[in-house]
Amino acid sequence: MIWEALGAALIGFAIALSATRWLPDRFPSRALTLATGPVAALLGALLTRSILGPGHPVQVMVAAVLVGAALLSVLVRPSHHRLRRPATPLKGHRTA
Protein backbone atom coordinates (compact mmCIF):
# COMPACT_ATOMS: atom_id res chain seq x y z
CA MET A 1 0.00 0.00 0.00
CA ILE A 2 2.84 2.41 0.72
CA TRP A 3 4.19 1.89 -2.80
CA GLU A 4 0.81 2.65 -4.32
CA ALA A 5 0.56 5.85 -2.27
CA LEU A 6 4.08 6.90 -3.19
CA GLY A 7 3.46 6.09 -6.84
CA ALA A 8 0.21 8.01 -6.86
CA ALA A 9 1.86 11.04 -5.27
CA LEU A 10 4.67 10.97 -7.83
CA ILE A 11 2.20 10.60 -10.68
CA GLY A 12 0.17 13.53 -9.35
CA PHE A 13 3.28 15.66 -9.01
CA ALA A 14 4.32 14.78 -12.57
CA ILE A 15 0.88 15.72 -13.90
CA ALA A 16 0.93 19.01 -12.01
CA LEU A 17 4.48 19.83 -13.11
CA SER A 18 3.71 19.13 -16.75
CA ALA A 19 0.52 21.19 -16.52
CA THR A 20 2.38 24.20 -15.15
CA ARG A 21 5.04 23.88 -17.85
CA TRP A 22 2.61 23.58 -20.76
CA LEU A 23 0.05 26.14 -19.57
CA PRO A 24 1.77 28.44 -17.05
CA ASP A 25 -0.59 31.37 -17.59
CA ARG A 26 -3.76 29.29 -17.18
CA PHE A 27 -3.20 28.27 -13.54
CA PRO A 28 -3.71 30.70 -10.65
CA SER A 29 -0.60 29.74 -8.70
CA ARG A 30 2.25 27.35 -9.40
CA ALA A 31 2.49 26.35 -5.73
CA LEU A 32 -1.24 25.63 -5.54
CA THR A 33 -1.08 23.53 -8.70
CA LEU A 34 1.95 21.56 -7.51
CA ALA A 35 0.22 20.88 -4.18
CA THR A 36 -3.13 19.92 -5.72
CA GLY A 37 -1.71 17.33 -8.13
CA PRO A 38 -0.32 14.85 -5.58
CA VAL A 39 -3.25 15.32 -3.20
CA ALA A 40 -5.75 14.69 -5.99
CA ALA A 41 -3.89 11.60 -7.18
CA LEU A 42 -3.69 10.25 -3.64
CA LEU A 43 -7.42 10.81 -3.26
CA GLY A 44 -8.09 8.91 -6.48
CA ALA A 45 -5.83 6.07 -5.40
CA LEU A 46 -7.41 5.89 -1.95
CA LEU A 47 -10.95 5.83 -3.32
CA THR A 48 -10.11 3.17 -5.90
CA ARG A 49 -8.28 0.98 -3.39
CA SER A 50 -11.15 1.23 -0.92
CA ILE A 51 -13.65 0.27 -3.63
CA LEU A 52 -11.68 -2.52 -5.33
CA GLY A 53 -9.62 -3.73 -2.39
CA PRO A 54 -6.00 -4.83 -2.46
CA GLY A 55 -4.51 -6.59 -5.46
CA HIS A 56 -5.40 -4.09 -8.20
CA PRO A 57 -2.35 -1.81 -8.51
CA VAL A 58 -2.83 -1.00 -12.19
CA GLN A 59 -6.42 0.12 -11.71
CA VAL A 60 -5.39 2.18 -8.68
CA MET A 61 -2.71 4.00 -10.69
CA VAL A 62 -5.07 4.62 -13.61
CA ALA A 63 -7.63 6.10 -11.23
CA ALA A 64 -4.90 8.23 -9.63
CA VAL A 65 -4.02 9.67 -13.04
CA LEU A 66 -7.65 10.30 -13.97
CA VAL A 67 -8.69 11.90 -10.68
CA GLY A 68 -5.48 13.93 -10.53
CA ALA A 69 -6.02 15.32 -14.02
CA ALA A 70 -9.71 15.96 -13.37
CA LEU A 71 -9.13 17.88 -10.16
CA LEU A 72 -6.29 19.88 -11.72
CA SER A 73 -8.62 20.87 -14.54
CA VAL A 74 -10.81 22.59 -11.96
CA LEU A 75 -7.98 25.09 -11.37
CA VAL A 76 -7.61 26.07 -15.03
CA ARG A 77 -8.61 29.64 -15.84
CA PRO A 78 -9.94 30.73 -19.22
CA SER A 79 -7.44 31.85 -21.82
CA HIS A 80 -6.68 35.54 -22.15
CA HIS A 81 -6.83 35.21 -25.93
CA ARG A 82 -10.59 34.83 -26.12
CA LEU A 83 -12.45 37.28 -28.26
CA ARG A 84 -14.61 39.73 -26.38
CA ARG A 85 -17.59 40.57 -28.55
CA PRO A 86 -20.42 42.71 -27.31
CA ALA A 87 -23.62 40.85 -26.74
CA THR A 88 -26.18 41.35 -29.48
CA PRO A 89 -29.48 42.75 -28.26
CA LEU A 90 -32.49 40.49 -28.33
CA LYS A 91 -34.88 40.94 -31.21
CA GLY A 92 -37.65 43.30 -30.23
CA HIS A 93 -35.91 44.29 -26.98
CA ARG A 94 -35.10 47.93 -26.39
CA THR A 95 -31.85 48.92 -24.83
CA ALA A 96 -31.49 52.01 -22.68
PDB file of N, CA, C and O in Angstrom, residues 5 18 54 57 73 78 88 91:
ATOM      1  N   ALA A   5       0.704   4.453  -2.689  1.00  0.00           N
ATOM      2  CA  ALA A   5       0.556   5.846  -2.271  1.00  0.00           C
ATOM      3  C   ALA A   5       1.715   6.693  -2.789  1.00  0.00           C
ATOM      4  O   ALA A   5       1.507   7.810  -3.289  1.00  0.00           O
ATOM      5  N   SER A  18       3.873  18.995 -15.298  1.00  0.00           N
ATOM      6  CA  SER A  18       3.705  19.126 -16.751  1.00  0.00           C
ATOM      7  C   SER A  18       2.607  20.132 -17.090  1.00  0.00           C
ATOM      8  O   SER A  18       2.716  20.862 -18.081  1.00  0.00           O
ATOM      9  N   PRO A  54      -7.400  -4.628  -2.078  1.00  0.00           N
ATOM     10  CA  PRO A  54      -6.002  -4.832  -2.460  1.00  0.00           C
ATOM     11  C   PRO A  54      -5.882  -5.782  -3.651  1.00  0.00           C
ATOM     12  O   PRO A  54      -6.767  -6.575  -3.936  1.00  0.00           O
ATOM     13  N   PRO A  57      -3.214  -3.005  -8.443  1.00  0.00           N
ATOM     14  CA  PRO A  57      -2.354  -1.814  -8.506  1.00  0.00           C
ATOM     15  C   PRO A  57      -2.475  -1.031  -9.812  1.00  0.00           C
ATOM     16  O   PRO A  57      -2.355   0.192  -9.807  1.00  0.00           O
ATOM     17  N   SER A  73      -7.885  20.103 -13.532  1.00  0.00           N
ATOM     18  CA  SER A  73      -8.615  20.867 -14.540  1.00  0.00           C
ATOM     19  C   SER A  73      -9.583  21.861 -13.910  1.00  0.00           C
ATOM     20  O   SER A  73      -9.990  22.823 -14.556  1.00  0.00           O
ATOM     21  N   PRO A  78      -9.767  30.538 -17.772  1.00  0.00           N
ATOM     22  CA  PRO A  78      -9.942  30.729 -19.224  1.00  0.00           C
ATOM     23  C   PRO A  78      -8.742  31.445 -19.832  1.00  0.00           C
ATOM     24  O   PRO A  78      -8.034  32.191 -19.164  1.00  0.00           O
ATOM     25  N   THR A  88     -25.194  40.770 -28.572  1.00  0.00           N
ATOM     26  CA  THR A  88     -26.181  41.352 -29.484  1.00  0.00           C
ATOM     27  C   THR A  88     -27.505  41.480 -28.751  1.00  0.00           C
ATOM     28  O   THR A  88     -27.895  40.597 -27.989  1.00  0.00           O
ATOM     29  N   LYS A  91     -33.975  40.394 -30.194  1.00  0.00           N
ATOM     30  CA  LYS A  91     -34.881  40.939 -31.206  1.00  0.00           C
ATOM     31  C   LYS A  91     -36.141  41.460 -30.524  1.00  0.00           C
ATOM     32  O   LYS A  91     -36.780  40.753 -29.748  1.00  0.00           O
TER      33      LYS A  91
END
